[in-house]
Coordinates of N, CA and C in Angstrom, one line a residue:
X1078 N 29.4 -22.7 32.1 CA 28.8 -22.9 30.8 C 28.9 -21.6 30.0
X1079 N 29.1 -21.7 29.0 CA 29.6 -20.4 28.0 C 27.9 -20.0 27.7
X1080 N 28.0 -18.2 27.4 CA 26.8 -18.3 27.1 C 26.8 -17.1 25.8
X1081 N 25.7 -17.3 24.7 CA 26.0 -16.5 23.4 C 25.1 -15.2 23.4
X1082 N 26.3 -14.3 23.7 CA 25.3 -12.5 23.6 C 24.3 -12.6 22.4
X1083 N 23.2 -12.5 22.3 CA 21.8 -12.7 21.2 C 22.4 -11.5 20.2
X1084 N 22.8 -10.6 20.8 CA 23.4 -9.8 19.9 C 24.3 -10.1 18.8
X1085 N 25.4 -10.8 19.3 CA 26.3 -11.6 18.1 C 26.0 -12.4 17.3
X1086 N 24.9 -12.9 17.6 CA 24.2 -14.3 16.7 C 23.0 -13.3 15.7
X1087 N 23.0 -12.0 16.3 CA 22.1 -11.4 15.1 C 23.2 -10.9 14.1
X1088 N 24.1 -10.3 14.9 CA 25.0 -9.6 13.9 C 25.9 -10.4 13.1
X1089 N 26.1 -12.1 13.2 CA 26.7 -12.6 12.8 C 25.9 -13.3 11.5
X1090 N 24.4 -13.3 11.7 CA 23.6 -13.5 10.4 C 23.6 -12.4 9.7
X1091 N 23.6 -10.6 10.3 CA 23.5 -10.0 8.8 C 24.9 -10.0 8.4
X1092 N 26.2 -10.5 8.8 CA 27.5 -10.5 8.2 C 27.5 -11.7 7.3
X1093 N 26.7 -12.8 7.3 CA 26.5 -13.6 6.8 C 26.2 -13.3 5.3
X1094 N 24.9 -12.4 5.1 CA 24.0 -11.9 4.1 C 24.8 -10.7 3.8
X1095 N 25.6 -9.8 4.5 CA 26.4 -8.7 4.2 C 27.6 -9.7 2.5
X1096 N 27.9 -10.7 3.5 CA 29.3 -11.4 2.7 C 28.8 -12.1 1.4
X1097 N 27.1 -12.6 1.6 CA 26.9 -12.8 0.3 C 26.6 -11.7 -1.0
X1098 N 25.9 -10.8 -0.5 CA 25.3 -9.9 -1.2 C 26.4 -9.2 -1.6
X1099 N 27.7 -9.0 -0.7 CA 29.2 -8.5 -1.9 C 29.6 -9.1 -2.8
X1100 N 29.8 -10.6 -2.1 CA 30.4 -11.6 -3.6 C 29.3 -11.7 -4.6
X1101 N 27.7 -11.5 -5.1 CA 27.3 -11.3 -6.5 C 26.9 -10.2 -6.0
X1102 N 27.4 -8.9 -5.4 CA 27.6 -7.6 -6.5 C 28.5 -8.0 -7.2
X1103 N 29.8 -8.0 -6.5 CA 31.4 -8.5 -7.5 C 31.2 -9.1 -8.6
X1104 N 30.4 -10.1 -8.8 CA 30.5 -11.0 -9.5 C 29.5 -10.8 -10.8
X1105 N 28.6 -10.2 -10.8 CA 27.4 -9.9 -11.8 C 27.6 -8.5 -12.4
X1106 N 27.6 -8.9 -13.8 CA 27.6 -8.1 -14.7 C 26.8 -7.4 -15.5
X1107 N 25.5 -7.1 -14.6 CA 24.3 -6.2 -14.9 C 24.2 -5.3 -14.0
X1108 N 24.5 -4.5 -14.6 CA 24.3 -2.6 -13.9 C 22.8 -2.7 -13.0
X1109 N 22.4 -3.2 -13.9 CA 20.6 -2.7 -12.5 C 20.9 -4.1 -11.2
X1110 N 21.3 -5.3 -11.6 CA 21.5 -5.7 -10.4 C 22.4 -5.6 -9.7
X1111 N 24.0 -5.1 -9.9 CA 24.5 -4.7 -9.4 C 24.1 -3.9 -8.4
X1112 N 23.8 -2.4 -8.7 CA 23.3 -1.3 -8.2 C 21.8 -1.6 -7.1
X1113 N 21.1 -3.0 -7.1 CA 20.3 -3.5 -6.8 C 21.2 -3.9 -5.5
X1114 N 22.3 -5.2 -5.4 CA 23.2 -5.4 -4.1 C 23.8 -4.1 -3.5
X1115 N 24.1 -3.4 -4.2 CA 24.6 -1.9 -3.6 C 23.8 -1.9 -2.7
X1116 N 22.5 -1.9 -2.9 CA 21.4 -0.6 -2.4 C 21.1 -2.1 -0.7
X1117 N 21.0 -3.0 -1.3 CA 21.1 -3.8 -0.1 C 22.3 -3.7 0.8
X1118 N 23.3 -3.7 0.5 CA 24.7 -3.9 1.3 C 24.5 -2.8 2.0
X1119 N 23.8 -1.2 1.7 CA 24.0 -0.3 2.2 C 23.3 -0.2 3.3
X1120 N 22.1 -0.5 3.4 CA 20.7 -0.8 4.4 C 21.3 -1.9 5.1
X1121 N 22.0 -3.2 5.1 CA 22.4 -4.0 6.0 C 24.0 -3.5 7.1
X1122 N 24.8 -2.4 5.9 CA 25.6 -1.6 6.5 C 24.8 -0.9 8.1
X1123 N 24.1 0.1 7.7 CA 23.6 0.7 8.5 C 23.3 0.0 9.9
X1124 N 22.6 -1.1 9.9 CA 22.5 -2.5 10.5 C 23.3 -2.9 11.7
X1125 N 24.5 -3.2 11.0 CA 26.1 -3.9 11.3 C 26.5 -2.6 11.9
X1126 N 26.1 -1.2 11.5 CA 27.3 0.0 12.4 C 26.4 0.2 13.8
X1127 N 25.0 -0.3 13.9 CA 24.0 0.1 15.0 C 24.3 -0.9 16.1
X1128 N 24.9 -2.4 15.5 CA 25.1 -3.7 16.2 C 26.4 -3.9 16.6
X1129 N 27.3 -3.1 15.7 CA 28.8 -3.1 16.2 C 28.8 -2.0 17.3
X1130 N 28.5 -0.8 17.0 CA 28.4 0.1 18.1 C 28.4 -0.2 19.2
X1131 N 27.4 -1.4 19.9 CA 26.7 -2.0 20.9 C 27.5 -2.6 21.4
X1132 N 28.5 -3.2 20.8 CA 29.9 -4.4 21.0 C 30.7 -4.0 21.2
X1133 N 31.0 -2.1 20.8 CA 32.6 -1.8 20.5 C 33.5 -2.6 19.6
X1134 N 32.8 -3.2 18.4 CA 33.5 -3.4 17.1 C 33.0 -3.1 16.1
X1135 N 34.1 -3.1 14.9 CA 33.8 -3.1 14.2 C 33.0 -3.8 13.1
X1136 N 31.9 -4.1 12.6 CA 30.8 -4.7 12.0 C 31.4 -5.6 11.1
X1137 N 32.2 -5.0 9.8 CA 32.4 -5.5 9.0 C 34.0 -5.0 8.9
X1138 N 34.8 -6.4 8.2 CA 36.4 -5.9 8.1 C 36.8 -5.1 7.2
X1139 N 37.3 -4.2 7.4 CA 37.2 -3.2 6.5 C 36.8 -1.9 6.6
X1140 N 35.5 -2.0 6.8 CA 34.4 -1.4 6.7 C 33.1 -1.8 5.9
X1141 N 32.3 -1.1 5.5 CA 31.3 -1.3 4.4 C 31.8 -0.1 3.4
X1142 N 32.5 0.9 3.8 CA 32.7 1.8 2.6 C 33.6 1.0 1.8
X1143 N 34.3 0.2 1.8 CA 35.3 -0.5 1.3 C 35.3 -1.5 0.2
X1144 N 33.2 -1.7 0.3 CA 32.4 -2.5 -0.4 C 33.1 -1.9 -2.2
X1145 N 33.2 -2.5 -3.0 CA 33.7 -1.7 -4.5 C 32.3 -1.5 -5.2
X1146 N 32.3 0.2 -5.5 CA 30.8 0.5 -5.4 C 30.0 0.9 -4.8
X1147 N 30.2 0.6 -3.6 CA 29.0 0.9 -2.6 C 28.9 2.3 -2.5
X1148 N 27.4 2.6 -2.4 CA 27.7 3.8 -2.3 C 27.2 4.3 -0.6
X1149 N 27.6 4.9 0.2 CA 27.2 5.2 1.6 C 26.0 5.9 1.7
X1150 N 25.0 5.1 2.4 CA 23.9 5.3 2.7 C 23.1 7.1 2.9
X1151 N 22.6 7.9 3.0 CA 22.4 9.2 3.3 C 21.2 9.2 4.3
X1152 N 21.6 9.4 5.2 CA 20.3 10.0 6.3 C 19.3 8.3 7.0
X1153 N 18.2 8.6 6.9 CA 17.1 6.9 7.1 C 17.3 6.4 5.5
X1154 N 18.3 7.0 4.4 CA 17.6 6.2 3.4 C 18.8 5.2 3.0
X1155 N 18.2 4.0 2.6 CA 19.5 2.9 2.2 C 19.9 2.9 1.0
X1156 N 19.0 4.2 0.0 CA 19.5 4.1 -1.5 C 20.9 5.1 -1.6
X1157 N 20.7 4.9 -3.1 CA 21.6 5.5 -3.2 C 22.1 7.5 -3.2
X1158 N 23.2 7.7 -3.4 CA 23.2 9.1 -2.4 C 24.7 10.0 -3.3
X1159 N 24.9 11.2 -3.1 CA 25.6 11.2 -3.8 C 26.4 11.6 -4.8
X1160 N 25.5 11.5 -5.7 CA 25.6 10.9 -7.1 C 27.5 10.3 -7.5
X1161 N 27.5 9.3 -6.1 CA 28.6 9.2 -6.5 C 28.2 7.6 -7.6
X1162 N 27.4 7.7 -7.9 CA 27.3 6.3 -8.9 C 27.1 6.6 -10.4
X1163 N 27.3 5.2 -10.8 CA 27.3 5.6 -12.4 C 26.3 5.8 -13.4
X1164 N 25.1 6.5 -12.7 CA 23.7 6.7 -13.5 C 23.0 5.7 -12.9
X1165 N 23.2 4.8 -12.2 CA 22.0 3.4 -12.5 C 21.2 4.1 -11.2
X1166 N 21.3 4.7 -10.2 CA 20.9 5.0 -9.1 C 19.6 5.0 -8.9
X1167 N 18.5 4.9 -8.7 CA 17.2 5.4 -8.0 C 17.2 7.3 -7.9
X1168 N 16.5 7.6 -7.6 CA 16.2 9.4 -7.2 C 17.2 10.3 -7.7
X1169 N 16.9 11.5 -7.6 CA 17.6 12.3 -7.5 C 18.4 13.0 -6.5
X1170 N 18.5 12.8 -5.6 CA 19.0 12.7 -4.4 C 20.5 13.1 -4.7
X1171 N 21.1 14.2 -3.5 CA 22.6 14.1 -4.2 C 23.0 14.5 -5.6
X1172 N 22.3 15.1 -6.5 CA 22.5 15.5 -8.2 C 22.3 14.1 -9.0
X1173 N 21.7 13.1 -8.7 CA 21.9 11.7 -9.3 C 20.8 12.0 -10.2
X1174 N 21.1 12.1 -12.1 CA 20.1 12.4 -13.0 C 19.3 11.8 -12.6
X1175 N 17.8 11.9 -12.7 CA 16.5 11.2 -12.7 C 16.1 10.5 -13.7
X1176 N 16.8 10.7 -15.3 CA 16.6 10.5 -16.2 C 15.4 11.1 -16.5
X1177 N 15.1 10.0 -17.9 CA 13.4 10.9 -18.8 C 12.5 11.3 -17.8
X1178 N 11.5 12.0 -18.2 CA 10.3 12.3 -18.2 C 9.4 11.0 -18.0
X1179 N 8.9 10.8 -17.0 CA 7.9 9.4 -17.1 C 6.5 9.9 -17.6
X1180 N 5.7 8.8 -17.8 CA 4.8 9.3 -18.1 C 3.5 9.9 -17.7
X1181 N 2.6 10.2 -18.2 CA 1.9 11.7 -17.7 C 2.6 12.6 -17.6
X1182 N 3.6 13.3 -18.3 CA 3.8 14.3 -18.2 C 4.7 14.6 -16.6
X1183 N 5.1 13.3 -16.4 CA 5.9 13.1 -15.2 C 5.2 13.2 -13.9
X1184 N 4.0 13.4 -13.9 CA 3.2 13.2 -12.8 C 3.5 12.5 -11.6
X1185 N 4.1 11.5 -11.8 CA 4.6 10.5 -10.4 C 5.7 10.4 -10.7
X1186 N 6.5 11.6 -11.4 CA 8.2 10.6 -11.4 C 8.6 11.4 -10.0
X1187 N 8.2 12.2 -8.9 CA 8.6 11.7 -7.3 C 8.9 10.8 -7.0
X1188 N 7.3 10.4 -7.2 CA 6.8 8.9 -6.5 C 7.6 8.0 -7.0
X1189 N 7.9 7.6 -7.9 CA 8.5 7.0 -8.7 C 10.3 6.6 -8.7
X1190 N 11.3 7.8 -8.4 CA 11.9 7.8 -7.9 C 12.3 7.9 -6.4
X1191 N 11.4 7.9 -5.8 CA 11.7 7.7 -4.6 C 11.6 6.0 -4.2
X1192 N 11.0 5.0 -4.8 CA 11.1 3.8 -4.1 C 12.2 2.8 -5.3
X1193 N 12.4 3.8 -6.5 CA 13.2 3.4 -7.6 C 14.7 3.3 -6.5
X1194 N 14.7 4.4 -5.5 CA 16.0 4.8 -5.0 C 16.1 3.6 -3.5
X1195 N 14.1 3.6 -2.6 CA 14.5 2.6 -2.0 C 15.2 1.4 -1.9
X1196 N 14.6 0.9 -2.9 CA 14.7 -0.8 -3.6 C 16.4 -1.1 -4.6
X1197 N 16.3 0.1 -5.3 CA 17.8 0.0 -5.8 C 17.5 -0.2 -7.2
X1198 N 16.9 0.3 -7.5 CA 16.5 0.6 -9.3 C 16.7 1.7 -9.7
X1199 N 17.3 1.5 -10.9 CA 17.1 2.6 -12.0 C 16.0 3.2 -11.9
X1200 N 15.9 4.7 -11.6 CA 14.4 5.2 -11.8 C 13.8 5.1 -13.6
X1201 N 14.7 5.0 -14.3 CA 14.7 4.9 -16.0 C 14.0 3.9 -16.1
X1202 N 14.2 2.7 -15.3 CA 13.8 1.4 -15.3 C 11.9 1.4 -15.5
X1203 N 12.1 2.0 -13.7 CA 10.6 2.0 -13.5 C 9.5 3.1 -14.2
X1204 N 10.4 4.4 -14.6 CA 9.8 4.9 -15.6 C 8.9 4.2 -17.2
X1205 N 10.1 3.8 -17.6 CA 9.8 2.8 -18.8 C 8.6 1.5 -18.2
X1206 N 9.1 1.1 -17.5 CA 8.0 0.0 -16.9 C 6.5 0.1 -16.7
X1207 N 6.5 1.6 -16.1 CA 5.1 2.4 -16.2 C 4.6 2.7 -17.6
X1208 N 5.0 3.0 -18.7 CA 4.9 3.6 -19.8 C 4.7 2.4 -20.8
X1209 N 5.2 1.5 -20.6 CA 4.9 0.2 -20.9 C 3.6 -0.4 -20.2
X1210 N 3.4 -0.5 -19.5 CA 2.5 -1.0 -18.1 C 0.8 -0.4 -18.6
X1211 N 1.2 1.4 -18.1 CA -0.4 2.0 -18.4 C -0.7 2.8 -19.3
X1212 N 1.1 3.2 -19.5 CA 1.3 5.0 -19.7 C 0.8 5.4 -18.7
X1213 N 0.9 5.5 -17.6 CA 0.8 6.6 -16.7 C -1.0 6.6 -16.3
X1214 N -2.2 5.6 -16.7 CA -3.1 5.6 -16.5 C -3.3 4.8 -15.6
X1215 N -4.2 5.5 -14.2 CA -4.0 5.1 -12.6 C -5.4 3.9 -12.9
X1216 N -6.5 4.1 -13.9 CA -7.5 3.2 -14.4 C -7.6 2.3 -15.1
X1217 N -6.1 1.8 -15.6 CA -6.2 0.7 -16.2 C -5.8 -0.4 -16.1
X1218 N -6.9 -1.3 -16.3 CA -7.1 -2.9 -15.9 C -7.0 -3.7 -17.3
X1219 N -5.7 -4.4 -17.4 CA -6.1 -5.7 -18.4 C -7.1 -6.6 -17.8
X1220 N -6.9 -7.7 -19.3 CA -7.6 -8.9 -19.4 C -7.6 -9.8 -18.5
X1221 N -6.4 -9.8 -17.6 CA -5.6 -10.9 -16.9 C -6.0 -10.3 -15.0
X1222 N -6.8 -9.4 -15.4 CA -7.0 -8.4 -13.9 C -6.3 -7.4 -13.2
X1223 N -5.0 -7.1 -14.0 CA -3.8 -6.4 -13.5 C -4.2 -5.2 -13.2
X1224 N -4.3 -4.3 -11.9 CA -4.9 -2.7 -12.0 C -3.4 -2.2 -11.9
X1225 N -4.0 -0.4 -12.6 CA -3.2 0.6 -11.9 C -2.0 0.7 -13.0
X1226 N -1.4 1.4 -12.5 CA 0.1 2.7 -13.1 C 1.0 1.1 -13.7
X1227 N 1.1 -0.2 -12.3 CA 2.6 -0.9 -12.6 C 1.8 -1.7 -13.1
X1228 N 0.2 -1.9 -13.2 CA -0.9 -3.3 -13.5 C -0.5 -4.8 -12.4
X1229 N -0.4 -4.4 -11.5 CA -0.4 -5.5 -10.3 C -2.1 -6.4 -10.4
X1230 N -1.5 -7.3 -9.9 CA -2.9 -8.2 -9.8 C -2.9 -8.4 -8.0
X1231 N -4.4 -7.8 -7.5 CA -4.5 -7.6 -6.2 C -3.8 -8.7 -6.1
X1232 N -3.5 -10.1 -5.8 CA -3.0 -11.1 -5.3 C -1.9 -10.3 -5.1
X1233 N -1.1 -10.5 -6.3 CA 0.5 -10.5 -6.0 C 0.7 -9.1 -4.8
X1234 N -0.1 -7.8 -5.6 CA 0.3 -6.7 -4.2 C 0.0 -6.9 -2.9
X1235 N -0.7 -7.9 -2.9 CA -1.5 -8.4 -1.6 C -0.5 -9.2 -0.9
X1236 N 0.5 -10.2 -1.3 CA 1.5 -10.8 -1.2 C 2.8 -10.0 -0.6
X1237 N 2.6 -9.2 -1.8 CA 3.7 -8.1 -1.4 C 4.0 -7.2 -0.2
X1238 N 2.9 -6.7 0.1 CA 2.2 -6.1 1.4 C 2.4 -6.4 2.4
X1239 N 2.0 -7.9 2.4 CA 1.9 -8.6 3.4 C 0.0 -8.4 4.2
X1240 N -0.6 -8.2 3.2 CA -2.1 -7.4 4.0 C -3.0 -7.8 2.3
X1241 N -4.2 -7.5 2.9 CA -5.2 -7.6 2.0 C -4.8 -6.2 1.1
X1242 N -4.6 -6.5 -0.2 CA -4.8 -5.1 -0.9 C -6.1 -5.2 -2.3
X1243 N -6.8 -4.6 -2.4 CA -8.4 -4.6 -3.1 C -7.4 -3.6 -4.9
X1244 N -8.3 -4.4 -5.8 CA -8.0 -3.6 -6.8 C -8.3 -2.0 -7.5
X1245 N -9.0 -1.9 -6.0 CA -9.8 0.0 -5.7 C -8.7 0.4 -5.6
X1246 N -8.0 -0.1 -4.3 CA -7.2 0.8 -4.0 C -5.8 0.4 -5.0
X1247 N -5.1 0.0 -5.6 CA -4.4 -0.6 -6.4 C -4.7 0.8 -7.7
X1248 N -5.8 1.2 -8.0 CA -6.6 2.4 -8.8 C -6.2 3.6 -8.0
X1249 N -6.6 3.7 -6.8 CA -7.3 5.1 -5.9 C -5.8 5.7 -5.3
X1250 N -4.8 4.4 -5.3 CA -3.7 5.0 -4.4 C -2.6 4.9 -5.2
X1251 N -2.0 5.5 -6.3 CA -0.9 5.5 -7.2 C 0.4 5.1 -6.3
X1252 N 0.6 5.9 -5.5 CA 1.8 5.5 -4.5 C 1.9 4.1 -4.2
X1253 N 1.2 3.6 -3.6 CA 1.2 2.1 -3.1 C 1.5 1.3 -4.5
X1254 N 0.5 1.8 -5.6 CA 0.4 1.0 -6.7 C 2.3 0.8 -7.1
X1255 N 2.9 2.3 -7.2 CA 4.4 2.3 -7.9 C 5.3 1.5 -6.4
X1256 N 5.0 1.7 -5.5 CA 5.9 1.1 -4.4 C 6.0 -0.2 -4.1
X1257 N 4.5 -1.1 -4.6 CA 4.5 -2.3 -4.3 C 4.8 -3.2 -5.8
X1258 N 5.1 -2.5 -7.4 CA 5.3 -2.9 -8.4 C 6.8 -2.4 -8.4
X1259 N 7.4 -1.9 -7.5 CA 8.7 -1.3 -7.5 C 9.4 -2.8 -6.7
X1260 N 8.5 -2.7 -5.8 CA 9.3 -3.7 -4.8 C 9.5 -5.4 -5.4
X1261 N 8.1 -5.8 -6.3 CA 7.8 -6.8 -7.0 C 9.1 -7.2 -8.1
X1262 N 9.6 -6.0 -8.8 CA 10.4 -5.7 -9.6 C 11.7 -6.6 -9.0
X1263 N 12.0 -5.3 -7.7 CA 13.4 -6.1 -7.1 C 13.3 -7.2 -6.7
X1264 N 12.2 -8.2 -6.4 CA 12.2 -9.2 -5.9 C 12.9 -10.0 -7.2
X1265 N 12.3 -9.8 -8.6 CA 12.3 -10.5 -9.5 C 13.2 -10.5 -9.9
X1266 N 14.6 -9.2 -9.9 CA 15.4 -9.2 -10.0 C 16.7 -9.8 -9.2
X1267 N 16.6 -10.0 -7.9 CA 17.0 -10.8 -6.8 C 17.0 -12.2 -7.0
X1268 N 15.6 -12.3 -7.4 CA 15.3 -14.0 -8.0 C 16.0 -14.6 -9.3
X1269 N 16.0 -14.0 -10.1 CA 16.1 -14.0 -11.6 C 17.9 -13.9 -11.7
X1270 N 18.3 -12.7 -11.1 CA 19.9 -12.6 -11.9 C 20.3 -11.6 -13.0
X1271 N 19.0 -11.2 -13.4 CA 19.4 -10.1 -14.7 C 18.1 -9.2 -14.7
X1272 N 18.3 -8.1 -15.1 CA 17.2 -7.2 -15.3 C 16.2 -7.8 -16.6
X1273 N 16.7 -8.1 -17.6 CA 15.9 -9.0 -18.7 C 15.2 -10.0 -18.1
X1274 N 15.6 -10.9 -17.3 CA 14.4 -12.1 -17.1 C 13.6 -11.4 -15.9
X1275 N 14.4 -10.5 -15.4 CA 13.6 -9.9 -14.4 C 12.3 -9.7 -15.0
X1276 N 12.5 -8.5 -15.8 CA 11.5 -8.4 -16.6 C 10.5 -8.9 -17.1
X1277 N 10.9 -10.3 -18.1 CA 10.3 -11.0 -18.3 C 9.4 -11.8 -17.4
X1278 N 9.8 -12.1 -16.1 CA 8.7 -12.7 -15.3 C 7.7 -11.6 -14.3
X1279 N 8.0 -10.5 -14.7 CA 7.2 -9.6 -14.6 C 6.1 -9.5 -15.3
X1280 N 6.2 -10.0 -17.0 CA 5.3 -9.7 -17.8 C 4.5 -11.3 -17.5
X1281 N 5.3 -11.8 -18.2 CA 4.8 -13.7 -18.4 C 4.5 -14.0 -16.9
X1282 N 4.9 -13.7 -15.3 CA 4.5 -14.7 -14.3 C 6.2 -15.5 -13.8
X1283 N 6.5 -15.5 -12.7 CA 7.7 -15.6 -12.3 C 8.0 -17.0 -12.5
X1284 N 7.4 -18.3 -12.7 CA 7.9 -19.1 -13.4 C 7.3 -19.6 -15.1
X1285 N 7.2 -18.4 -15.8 CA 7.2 -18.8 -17.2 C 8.5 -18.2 -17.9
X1286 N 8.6 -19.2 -19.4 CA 9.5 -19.1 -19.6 C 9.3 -17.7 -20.9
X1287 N 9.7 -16.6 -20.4 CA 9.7 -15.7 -21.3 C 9.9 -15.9 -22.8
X1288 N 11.4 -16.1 -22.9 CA 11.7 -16.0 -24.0 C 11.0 -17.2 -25.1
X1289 N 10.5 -18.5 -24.8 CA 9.7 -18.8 -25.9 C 8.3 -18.0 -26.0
X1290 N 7.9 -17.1 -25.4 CA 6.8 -16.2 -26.0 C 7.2 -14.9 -26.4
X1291 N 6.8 -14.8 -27.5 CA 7.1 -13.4 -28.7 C 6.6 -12.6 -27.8
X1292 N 5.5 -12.4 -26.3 CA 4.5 -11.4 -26.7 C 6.1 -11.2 -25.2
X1293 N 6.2 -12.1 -24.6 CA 7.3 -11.5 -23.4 C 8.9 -11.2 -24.1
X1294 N 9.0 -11.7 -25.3 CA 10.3 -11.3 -25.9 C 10.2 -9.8 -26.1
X1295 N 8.7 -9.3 -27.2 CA 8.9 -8.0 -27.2 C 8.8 -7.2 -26.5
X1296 N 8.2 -7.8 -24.8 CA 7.6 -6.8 -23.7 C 9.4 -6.2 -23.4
X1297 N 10.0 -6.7 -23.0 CA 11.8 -7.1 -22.5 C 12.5 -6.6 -23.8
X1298 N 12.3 -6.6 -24.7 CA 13.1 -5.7 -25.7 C 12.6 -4.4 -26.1
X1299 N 11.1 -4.1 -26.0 CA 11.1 -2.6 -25.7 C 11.3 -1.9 -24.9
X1300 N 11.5 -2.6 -23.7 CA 12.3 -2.1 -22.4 C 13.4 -1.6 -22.5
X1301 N 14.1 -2.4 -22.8 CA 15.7 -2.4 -22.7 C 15.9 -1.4 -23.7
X1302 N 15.1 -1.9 -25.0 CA 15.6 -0.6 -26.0 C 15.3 0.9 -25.4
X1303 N 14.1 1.3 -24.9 CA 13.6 2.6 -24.4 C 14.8 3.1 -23.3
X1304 N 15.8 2.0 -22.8 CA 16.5 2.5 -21.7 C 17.7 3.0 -22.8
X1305 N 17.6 2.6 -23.2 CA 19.4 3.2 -24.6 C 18.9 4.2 -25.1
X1306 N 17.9 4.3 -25.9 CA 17.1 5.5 -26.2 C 16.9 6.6 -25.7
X1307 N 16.2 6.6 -24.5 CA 16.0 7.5 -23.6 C 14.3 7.7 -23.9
X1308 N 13.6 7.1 -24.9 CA 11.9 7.5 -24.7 C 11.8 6.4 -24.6
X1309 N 10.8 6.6 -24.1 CA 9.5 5.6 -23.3 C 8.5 5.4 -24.5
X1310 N 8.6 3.5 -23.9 CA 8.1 2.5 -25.2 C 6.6 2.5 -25.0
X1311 N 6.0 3.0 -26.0 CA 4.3 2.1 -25.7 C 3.7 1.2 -25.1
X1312 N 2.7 2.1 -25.2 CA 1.5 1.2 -24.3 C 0.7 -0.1 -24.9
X1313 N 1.3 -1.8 -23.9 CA 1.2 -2.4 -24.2 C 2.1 -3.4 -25.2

C-alpha cells in the first residue's frame, strides 16, 4: 500500500497558495496590492525552503527569488527588505524611504512601520490612514464606537486577534491598536482587489457599497490624494 509523507501534502498546499498568490501578483495592477502578494509569497517562501530542506528538494521551480518582484525575505521578517522595491514597501529596513512624518509628530511611525512592513503595506498608507482615522489621538472614539489611533470597533479587533479585545485597551495599547488596524487593512485589501475599495470598506463596513456614499467617496479620495501629495489628510 503506497503511503503519503504528511510532509508533502503540507508542502504541496503552500505550493498550491505559493502558485496562486504569483498569478494575482502578475496580474494586478495596484502597487499596494501587488507589494501586498510580494510580502505573502515571501513568508510562504521561507515556508517551502524549511519543507524542501527536509525532502532534499527544491520547494518551488525556479526558486522563489525568480518570483518578478519579489523581494527576498530578511532575517524572521517576511516583509520587505532591501530597498530593493519601488517605494511601496512597509519599514525602513534596508534604506526603504519611510515616507511622511505620521501623525503626532511621528510618534508611532516605528510602530507603524513595522507591521506596515509585516503585512505588506505602504507605511504612507497607514500613515495617512491614522491621520485620517484620529490624527494620531490614542483617545478617540466615534459615534459608531470605533476606539484609538486606527478607530477599530472592539468587535472587529476582537475578531482579528482571535481573543477578547476591550475598547480600554484598543486606547491604553497603541501598538496592538496600529497592528490589528494594519492587519484589518490587508485583509480588506486581499478581499477587495484594490487599495481604493480596500479602503472604502474600511470606512463604510466590508460589505457596503462605498462609492454610492459621498461620506466613503471622500474618505478614499483623501487618501489616495494625501499619498500623491505627500501630507496627511484631516481629521475625519
Amino acid at each position: 500500500m503506497n503511503t503519503v509523507n504528511p510532509s508533502d501534502s503540507i508542502r504541496n498546499g503552500y505550493l498550491e497558495v505559493y502558485h496562486d498568490r504569483l498569478e494575482r501578483a502578475n496580474n494586478t495592477q495596484d502597487p499596494a496590492l501587488k507589494q501586498h502578494f510580494q510580502t505573502e509569497l515571501a513568508a510562504i517562501q521561507q515556508t517551502l525552503d524549511a519543507l524542501g530542506g527536509q525532502g532534499g528538494q527544491s520547494p518551488v521551480p525556479g526558486g522563489g527569488p525568480q518570483a518578478p518582484g519579489q523581494v527576498p525575505p530578511s532575517g524572521a521578517s517576511a516583509g520587505p527588505s532591501d530597498g530593493q522595491g519601488d517605494g511601496l514597501g512597509g519599514g525602513d529596513a534596508g534604506g526603504v524611504d519611510p515616507g511622511p512624518q505620521g501623525p503626532g509628530d511621528g510618534e508611532y511611525d516605528a510602530i507603524v512601520e513595522k507591521y506596515a512592513q509585516q503585512y505588506g503595506i505602504d507605511s504612507a498608507v497607514m500613515k495617512s490612514l491614522m491621520a485620517k482615522e484620529s490624527q494620531g489621538d490614542t483617545n478617540a472614539v466615534s459615534s459608531a464606537g470605533a476606539v484609538g489611533l486606527l478607530q477599530l470597533k472592539p468587535a472587529t479587533a476582537s475578531e482579528m486577534a482571535g481573543r477578547q479585545i476591550s475598547a480600554e485597551a484598543l486606547k491604553q495599547d497603541p501598538e496592538l491598536n496600529i497592528q490589528l488596524g494594519t492587519a484589518y487593512l490587508a485583509r480588506m485589501i486581499d478581499e477587495k482587489g484594490s487599495l481604493e475599495d480596500a479602503l472604502g470598506a474600511y470606512n463604510q463596513g466590508p460589505n457596503a457599497d462605498w462609492r454610492s456614499s459621498a461620506e466613503g467617496r471622500d474618505y478614499v479620495k483623501s487618501i489616495m490624494e494625501s499619498l500623491q501629495t505627500g501630507q496627511l489628510p484631516s481629521w475625519g
